[in-house]
Amino acid sequence: MIKIAIFASGSGSNAENLIKYFNGNKRIEVAYVVSNKKDAYVLERAKKLNIPSIFFSNKDFEDGNEVLKFLIKEKINFIVLAGFLKKIPSNILRLFPSNIVNIHPSLLPKFGGRGMYGDKVHQAVLDNNEKETGITIHYVNENYDEGQIIFQEKCLVEASDNVDAVAKKVHQLEYDYYPKIVGDILNNKCYF
Ligand code: GRF
């Protein structure tokens, strides 16, 4: 079995969508939800969906040692970031080369980087009068939103769109594509 850990800091609608998508899959399972926020709604969702979850403090994510021990103990093969707002420590990056992916709610390299998350991204898209925006699924490296791009999908930004309208379109693209792309990546990989 390929074991995924989903890292999330917030609501976790993408986490829920990923869990449901892989439910019953014979080769891939979401084994854990990991959060750096004790009261993140994603932990409620995990509970409802019967997926084990664990909290690590922001301090644990500074050096990554405890998190790394946990990932090794649980034999996690692949990490999916879904609204996870901390940087991944370098020891975890080293142990999971090309095995950590993130989704960003814009067409990177536009509107990425530190502090660019959630509605801030969509507001920047509107402020810049962009005619289109979308999603980027990419590998994770030591810099925010700079790892190799795996997949992008676009949607139109209408003149009448506000932040909520853009967020809704982008979220829909996330739900439509993130689980499928993660599945495609994992189906082309070999784990021992
Ligand atoms: C998503 O928009 C994703 O692109 C970004 O964080 C957001 C998480 O939303 N990385 P949710 O917690 O999955 O609802």
XYZ file of N, CA and C and ligand atoms in Angstrom:
590
model
N 0.833 -1.216 0.000
C 0.000 0.000 0.000
C 0.866 1.263 0.000
N 0.541 2.217 -0.837
C 1.221 3.512 -0.785
C 0.491 4.362 0.246
N 1.237 4.855 1.226
C 0.595 5.586 2.322
C 0.846 7.095 2.196
N -0.269 7.824 2.095
C -0.205 9.285 1.976
C -0.452 9.902 3.342
N 0.309 10.956 3.653
C -0.050 11.840 4.770
C -0.450 13.180 4.158
N -1.624 13.668 4.549
C -2.056 14.989 4.100
C -1.698 15.992 5.192
N -0.992 17.047 4.833
C -0.659 18.125 5.774
C -1.599 19.299 5.492
N -2.298 19.775 6.513
C -3.233 20.882 6.311
C -3.303 21.740 7.568
N -3.524 23.048 7.352
C -3.586 23.977 8.498
C -4.975 24.559 8.717
N -5.891 24.336 7.769
C -7.140 25.095 7.838
C -8.391 24.244 7.732
N -9.299 24.694 6.905
C -10.613 24.062 6.779
C -10.531 22.614 6.284
N -9.686 22.388 5.303
C -9.467 21.014 4.857
C -10.472 20.472 3.858
N -11.088 21.355 3.072
C -12.038 20.824 2.078
C -11.304 20.000 1.018
N -10.074 20.418 0.678
C -9.295 19.594 -0.260
C -8.881 18.274 0.382
N -8.535 18.323 1.655
C -8.159 17.093 2.358
C -9.334 16.109 2.313
N -10.534 16.610 2.621
C -11.724 15.744 2.609
C -11.946 15.145 1.220
N -11.778 15.981 0.211
C -11.974 15.520 -1.165
C -10.969 14.430 -1.542
N -9.719 14.616 -1.102
C -8.680 13.607 -1.369
C -8.998 12.310 -0.633
N -9.415 12.423 0.622
C -9.729 11.225 1.418
C -10.852 10.436 0.741
N -11.883 11.144 0.330
C -13.028 10.453 -0.299
C -12.621 9.808 -1.623
N -11.771 10.512 -2.372
C -11.352 10.004 -3.681
C -10.582 8.688 -3.551
N -9.706 8.598 -2.539
C -8.872 7.395 -2.406
C -9.506 6.318 -1.517
N -10.661 6.619 -0.951
C -11.348 5.642 -0.120
C -11.629 4.378 -0.934
N -11.170 3.236 -0.447
C -11.425 1.981 -1.164
C -10.402 1.657 -2.235
N -9.441 2.554 -2.459
C -8.407 2.293 -3.464
C -7.512 1.141 -2.984
N -7.191 0.227 -3.888
C -6.458 -0.981 -3.474
C -4.965 -0.734 -3.312
N -4.461 0.338 -3.880
C -3.015 0.568 -3.856
C -2.612 1.818 -3.058
N -3.545 2.763 -2.940
C -3.209 4.060 -2.339
C -4.168 4.336 -1.185
N -3.604 4.702 -0.036
C -4.503 5.078 1.064
C -4.046 6.380 1.732
N -4.999 7.193 2.138
C -4.671 8.340 2.982
C -4.573 7.792 4.398
N -3.337 7.730 4.904
C -3.106 7.066 6.189
C -3.239 8.028 7.358
N -2.941 9.305 7.143
C -2.934 10.267 8.238
C -3.219 11.679 7.751
N -3.853 12.458 8.613
C -3.923 13.906 8.424
C -3.032 14.527 9.503
N -2.148 15.404 9.069
C -1.205 16.060 9.972
C -1.513 17.551 9.969
N -1.614 18.149 11.158
C -1.880 19.589 11.203
C -0.980 20.283 12.215
N -0.692 21.544 11.923
C 0.076 22.382 12.857
C -0.853 23.311 13.632
N -2.183 23.098 13.465
C -3.161 23.925 14.188
C -4.089 22.984 14.954
N -4.065 23.126 16.285
C -4.838 22.219 17.131
C -6.326 22.252 16.828
N -6.837 23.459 16.477
C -8.279 23.612 16.283
C -8.664 23.708 14.804
N -7.791 23.260 13.928
C -8.109 23.335 12.488
C -9.308 22.431 12.174
N -10.198 22.930 11.356
C -11.403 22.155 11.027
C -11.048 20.857 10.292
N -9.885 20.842 9.649
C -9.469 19.617 8.952
C -9.409 18.430 9.926
N -9.114 18.688 11.199
C -9.033 17.591 12.172
C -10.417 17.012 12.461
N -11.429 17.885 12.470
C -12.826 17.424 12.600
C -13.212 16.551 11.407
N -12.837 17.049 10.242
C -13.191 16.285 9.022
C -12.552 14.908 9.067
N -11.272 14.844 9.468
C -10.566 13.560 9.515
C -11.298 12.602 10.458
N -11.696 13.133 11.607
C -12.392 12.313 12.594
C -13.674 11.729 11.996
N -14.459 12.607 11.358
C -15.725 12.151 10.753
C -15.499 11.090 9.690
N -14.366 11.196 8.995
C -14.085 10.268 7.905
C -13.259 9.064 8.372
N -13.070 8.973 9.692
C -12.308 7.852 10.264
C -10.864 7.758 9.789
N -10.244 8.905 9.599
C -8.826 8.926 9.225
C -8.042 9.419 10.443
N -7.002 8.669 10.851
C -6.217 9.119 11.996
C -5.592 10.489 11.738
N -5.464 11.267 12.794
C -4.843 12.580 12.617
C -3.894 12.853 13.765
N -2.987 13.781 13.538
C -2.017 14.125 14.570
C -1.664 15.595 14.450
N -1.406 16.199 15.622
C -1.025 17.606 15.680
C 0.463 17.704 16.007
N 1.166 18.555 15.291
C 2.532 18.932 15.661
C 2.574 20.448 15.759
N 3.291 20.946 16.763
C 3.339 22.398 16.965
C 4.207 23.062 15.894
N 4.063 24.363 15.788
C 4.910 25.106 14.846
C 6.383 24.887 15.180
N 6.656 24.720 16.487
C 8.044 24.477 16.903
C 8.536 23.141 16.338
N 7.647 22.128 16.370
C 8.022 20.828 15.791
C 8.353 20.957 14.310
N 7.720 21.908 13.652
C 7.975 22.073 12.218
C 9.203 22.934 11.938
N 9.825 23.488 13.013
C 11.053 24.263 12.780
C 12.200 23.323 12.416
N 12.459 22.318 13.296
C 13.569 21.404 12.958
C 13.062 20.113 12.304
N 11.792 19.808 12.454
C 11.201 18.666 11.755
C 11.500 17.299 12.361
N 12.282 17.243 13.443
C 12.733 15.928 13.928
C 11.589 15.012 14.370
N 10.673 15.547 15.172
C 9.562 14.724 15.657
C 8.648 14.295 14.512
N 8.425 15.232 13.609
C 7.555 14.936 12.454
C 8.191 13.830 11.614
N 9.489 13.959 11.419
C 10.208 12.974 10.612
C 10.125 11.580 11.251
N 10.329 11.527 12.565
C 10.245 10.240 13.272
C 8.882 9.606 13.070
N 7.865 10.458 13.181
C 6.489 9.982 13.007
C 6.279 9.433 11.579
N 6.756 10.161 10.584
C 6.552 9.738 9.186
C 7.237 8.401 8.917
N 8.406 8.221 9.523
C 9.151 6.962 9.342
C 8.411 5.825 10.058
N 7.994 6.116 11.293
C 7.296 5.082 12.084
C 6.030 4.610 11.364
N 5.308 5.543 10.766
C 4.044 5.204 10.092
C 4.248 4.744 8.650
N 5.501 4.674 8.225
C 5.845 4.226 6.865
C 5.117 5.035 5.777
N 5.106 6.348 5.979
C 4.477 7.239 4.988
C 5.370 7.316 3.754
N 4.760 7.186 2.557
C 5.519 7.249 1.315
C 5.440 8.606 0.633
N 4.339 9.312 0.864
C 4.073 10.486 0.028
C 3.314 11.520 0.857
N 3.660 12.784 0.688
C 3.013 13.859 1.456
C 2.279 14.789 0.506
N 1.021 15.041 0.819
C 0.203 15.957 0.020
C -0.131 17.168 0.894
N 0.333 18.338 0.490
C 0.001 19.561 1.213
C -1.331 20.089 0.680
N -2.237 20.378 1.617
C -3.556 20.889 1.207
C -3.905 22.055 2.130
N -3.395 23.226 1.763
C -3.613 24.384 2.627
C -2.736 24.313 3.866
N -1.495 23.897 3.682
C -0.554 23.809 4.797
C 0.352 25.028 4.756
N 0.392 25.770 5.870
C 1.002 27.104 5.807
C 2.421 27.189 6.366
N 2.978 26.071 6.805
C 4.355 26.105 7.292
C 5.300 25.604 6.217
N 6.541 26.066 6.315
C 7.564 25.565 5.392
C 7.952 24.140 5.796
N 8.219 23.286 4.818
C 8.631 21.909 5.119
C 10.123 21.912 5.472
N 10.481 21.395 6.653
C 11.892 21.407 7.062
C 12.774 20.589 6.107
N 14.053 20.971 6.048
C 14.942 20.367 5.045
C 15.174 18.869 5.286
N 15.130 18.412 6.546
C 15.331 16.971 6.764
C 14.170 16.156 6.176
N 12.966 16.716 6.211
C 11.821 16.012 5.600
C 11.941 16.067 4.073
N 12.364 17.217 3.552
C 12.548 17.314 2.095
C 13.570 16.288 1.612
N 14.623 16.101 2.403
C 15.677 15.146 2.004
C 15.160 13.720 1.991
N 14.309 13.381 2.963
C 13.810 12.010 3.032
C 12.717 11.734 1.993
N 12.077 12.796 1.516
C 10.978 12.637 0.552
C 11.265 13.388 -0.751
N 12.372 13.066 -1.420
C 12.658 13.806 -2.650
C 11.599 13.469 -3.707
N 11.025 14.484 -4.317
C 9.946 14.288 -5.311
C 8.759 13.520 -4.740
N 8.592 13.553 -3.456
C 7.458 12.853 -2.840
C 6.612 13.776 -1.969
N 6.698 15.070 -2.243
C 5.842 16.037 -1.550
C 5.265 16.963 -2.613
N 3.945 17.074 -2.636
C 3.312 17.973 -3.606
C 2.433 18.990 -2.876
N 2.213 20.112 -3.562
C 1.371 21.178 -3.014
C 0.429 21.649 -4.117
N -0.666 22.260 -3.697
C -1.532 22.923 -4.671
C -1.584 24.402 -4.307
N -1.447 25.233 -5.316
C -1.492 26.679 -5.082
C -2.622 27.272 -5.921
N -3.408 28.196 -5.332
C -4.596 28.687 -6.048
C -4.317 29.849 -6.999
N -3.251 29.722 -7.808
C -3.014 30.688 -8.890
C -2.140 30.006 -9.921
N -1.921 30.710 -11.015
C -1.067 30.160 -12.065
C 0.371 30.586 -11.764
N 1.068 29.760 -10.969
C 2.459 30.097 -10.626
C 3.291 30.205 -11.901
N 4.299 31.058 -11.984
C 4.900 31.788 -10.859
C 4.145 33.055 -10.446
N 2.998 33.304 -11.043
C 2.242 34.497 -10.630
C 1.595 34.286 -9.263
N 1.674 35.280 -8.424
C 0.943 35.335 -7.147
C 1.275 34.190 -6.183
N 2.572 33.868 -6.129
C 3.015 32.869 -5.154
C 3.974 33.488 -4.159
N 4.519 32.663 -3.302
C 5.525 33.112 -2.343
C 4.964 33.282 -0.943
N 5.853 33.641 -0.032
C 5.498 33.776 1.374
C 4.329 34.742 1.558
N 3.347 34.335 2.353
C 2.211 35.221 2.658
C 1.131 35.224 1.582
N 1.390 34.571 0.462
C 0.372 34.533 -0.594
C -0.450 33.253 -0.444
N -1.570 33.367 0.236
C -2.447 32.207 0.388
C -3.888 32.692 0.482
N -4.789 31.772 0.244
C -6.220 32.062 0.384
C -6.656 33.286 -0.409
N -7.511 34.091 0.210
C -8.104 35.229 -0.493
C -7.088 36.288 -0.919
N -5.941 36.287 -0.262
C -4.912 37.265 -0.660
C -4.481 37.037 -2.106
N -4.438 35.789 -2.475
C -4.043 35.444 -3.841
C -5.103 35.966 -4.819
N -6.359 35.689 -4.514
C -7.441 36.083 -5.429
C -7.567 37.606 -5.502
N -7.353 38.281 -4.364
C -7.386 39.747 -4.359
C -6.288 40.306 -5.261
N -5.103 39.711 -5.190
C -3.991 40.165 -6.036
C -4.307 39.953 -7.511
N -4.959 38.838 -7.810
C -5.365 38.547 -9.198
C -6.306 39.658 -9.697
N -7.281 40.031 -8.858
C -8.240 41.091 -9.241
C -7.536 42.449 -9.337
N -6.679 42.744 -8.377
C -5.962 44.034 -8.378
C -5.115 44.196 -9.635
N -4.652 43.081 -10.171
C -3.805 43.138 -11.374
C -4.591 43.005 -12.669
N -5.922 43.030 -12.541
C -6.792 42.920 -13.725
C -6.465 41.713 -14.598
N -6.158 40.590 -13.946
C -5.877 39.374 -14.711
C -7.144 38.904 -15.408
N -6.962 38.382 -16.603
C -8.125 37.870 -17.340
C -8.364 36.394 -17.039
N -7.333 35.757 -16.491
C -7.488 34.348 -16.112
C -6.655 34.046 -14.874
N -7.087 33.026 -14.161
C -6.303 32.526 -13.038
C -6.452 31.005 -13.038
N -6.140 30.338 -11.925
C -6.289 28.882 -11.948
C -5.556 28.220 -10.803
N -5.128 26.989 -11.053
C -4.434 26.220 -10.010
C -3.087 25.732 -10.527
N -2.162 25.542 -9.595
C -0.873 24.936 -9.918
C -0.598 23.832 -8.917
N -0.320 22.641 -9.423
C 0.115 21.530 -8.573
C 1.607 21.369 -8.833
N 2.398 21.381 -7.755
C 3.853 21.380 -7.953
C 4.555 20.584 -6.857
N 5.768 20.136 -7.173
C 6.594 19.519 -6.142
C 7.047 20.597 -5.169
N 7.358 20.157 -3.965
C 7.734 21.110 -2.915
C 9.247 21.092 -2.734
N 9.831 22.297 -2.729
C 11.250 22.401 -2.376
C 11.402 23.391 -1.225
N 12.631 23.871 -1.013
C 12.881 24.689 0.186
C 12.292 26.100 0.087
N 11.810 26.502 -1.067
C 11.209 27.837 -1.191
C 9.708 27.746 -1.424
N 8.956 28.671 -0.843
C 7.502 28.682 -1.014
C 7.127 28.746 -2.501
N 6.336 27.798 -2.953
C 5.700 27.840 -4.277
C 6.686 27.845 -5.453
N 7.898 27.309 -5.230
C 8.893 27.372 -6.312
C 9.292 26.019 -6.876
N 8.771 24.933 -6.328
C 9.157 23.608 -6.831
C 8.637 23.374 -8.244
N 9.149 22.331 -8.852
C 8.802 22.022 -10.253
C 7.292 21.878 -10.447
N 6.800 22.533 -11.482
C 5.354 22.490 -11.761
C 4.983 21.166 -12.431
N 3.930 20.540 -11.920
C 3.455 19.258 -12.458
C 2.246 19.485 -13.354
N 1.370 20.389 -12.942
C 0.083 20.536 -13.646
C -0.512 21.916 -13.362
N -1.106 22.517 -14.412
C -1.867 23.760 -14.205
C -3.184 23.683 -14.959
N -4.193 24.321 -14.417
C -5.467 24.454 -15.132
C -5.984 25.871 -14.914
N -6.574 26.417 -15.992
C -6.998 27.821 -15.939
C -8.504 27.962 -15.799
N -8.926 29.124 -15.297
C -10.325 29.533 -15.417
C -10.341 31.033 -15.714
N -11.464 31.487 -16.253
C -11.561 32.903 -16.635
C -11.899 33.766 -15.423
N -11.382 34.983 -15.424
C -11.792 35.982 -14.436
C -12.654 37.001 -15.182
N -13.922 37.095 -14.762
C -14.838 38.048 -15.415
C -14.705 39.415 -14.729
N -15.056 40.461 -15.485
C -14.958 41.825 -14.939
C -15.811 41.974 -13.674
N -16.906 41.231 -13.617
C -17.817 41.367 -12.468
C -17.424 40.488 -11.274
N -16.376 39.685 -11.399
C -16.003 38.760 -10.313
C -15.453 39.490 -9.088
N -15.899 39.098 -7.905
C -15.234 39.543 -6.675
C -14.375 38.385 -6.149
N -13.754 38.601 -4.982
C -12.845 37.578 -4.443
C -13.570 36.249 -4.256
N -14.785 36.306 -3.736
C -15.532 35.061 -3.494
C -15.794 34.296 -4.782
N -16.118 35.044 -5.826
C -16.423 34.390 -7.107
C -15.173 33.708 -7.668
N -14.037 34.389 -7.565
C -12.793 33.785 -8.067
C -12.444 32.566 -7.210
N -12.568 32.726 -5.879
C -12.233 31.623 -4.968
C -13.073 30.388 -5.295
N -14.338 30.613 -5.601
C -15.234 29.491 -5.884
C -14.787 28.727 -7.141
N -14.448 29.482 -8.174
C -14.004 28.822 -9.423
C -12.712 28.041 -9.198
N -11.792 28.668 -8.454
C -10.488 28.037 -8.231
C -10.653 26.788 -7.344
N -11.476 26.900 -6.308
C -11.720 25.727 -5.462
C -12.286 24.576 -6.282
N -13.190 24.895 -7.182
C -13.774 23.837 -8.005
C -12.697 23.130 -8.829
N -11.774 23.918 -9.387
C -10.669 23.297 -10.141
C -9.835 22.408 -9.225
N -9.614 22.882 -7.996
C -8.833 22.077 -7.035
C -9.516 20.738 -6.785
N -10.832 20.786 -6.557
C -11.560 19.541 -6.277
C -11.533 18.610 -7.505
N -11.647 19.212 -8.673
C -11.701 18.400 -9.898
C -10.363 17.720 -10.204
N -9.259 18.393 -9.899
C -7.966 17.898 -10.394
C -6.990 17.367 -9.354
N -7.015 17.877 -8.114
C -5.922 17.503 -7.201
C -5.866 15.990 -6.948
N -6.983 15.355 -6.564
C -6.893 13.905 -6.315
C -6.463 13.129 -7.563
N -6.980 13.528 -8.696
C -6.665 12.806 -9.934
C -5.168 12.913 -10.260
N -4.605 14.093 -10.124
C -3.178 14.283 -10.428
C -2.313 13.524 -9.408
N -2.694 13.568 -8.137
C -1.949 12.800 -7.122
C -2.002 11.308 -7.479
N -3.167 10.835 -7.860
C -3.319 9.430 -8.263
C -2.433 9.107 -9.460
N -2.411 9.993 -10.454
C -1.565 9.770 -11.641
C -0.088 9.692 -11.255
N 0.341 10.603 -10.381
C 1.755 10.603 -9.958
C 2.068 9.263 -9.288
N 1.198 8.852 -8.376
C 1.485 7.644 -7.589
C 1.386 6.378 -8.435
N 0.557 6.398 -9.437
C 0.435 5.215 -10.286
C 1.632 5.058 -11.210
N 2.446 6.104 -11.327
C 3.656 6.015 -12.147
C 4.906 5.856 -11.306
N 4.725 5.611 -10.016
C 5.879 5.503 -9.148
C 6.027 4.077 -8.647
N 7.254 3.768 -8.264
C 7.548 2.459 -7.726
C 8.047 2.638 -6.304
N 7.410 2.015 -5.333
C 7.884 2.099 -3.937
C 8.253 0.721 -3.441
N 9.326 0.655 -2.683
C 9.731 -0.637 -2.119
C 9.596 -0.630 -0.615
C -6.693 25.887 -1.174
O -7.222 26.948 -1.891
C -5.318 25.537 -1.683
O -5.076 25.974 -2.970
C -4.400 26.280 -0.789
O -5.047 26.343 0.452
C -6.449 26.261 0.264
C -6.970 25.242 1.236
O -8.370 25.186 1.268
N -3.081 25.738 -0.801
P -9.066 23.992 2.048
O -8.532 24.042 3.488
O -8.708 22.725 1.374
O -10.535 24.262 2.017
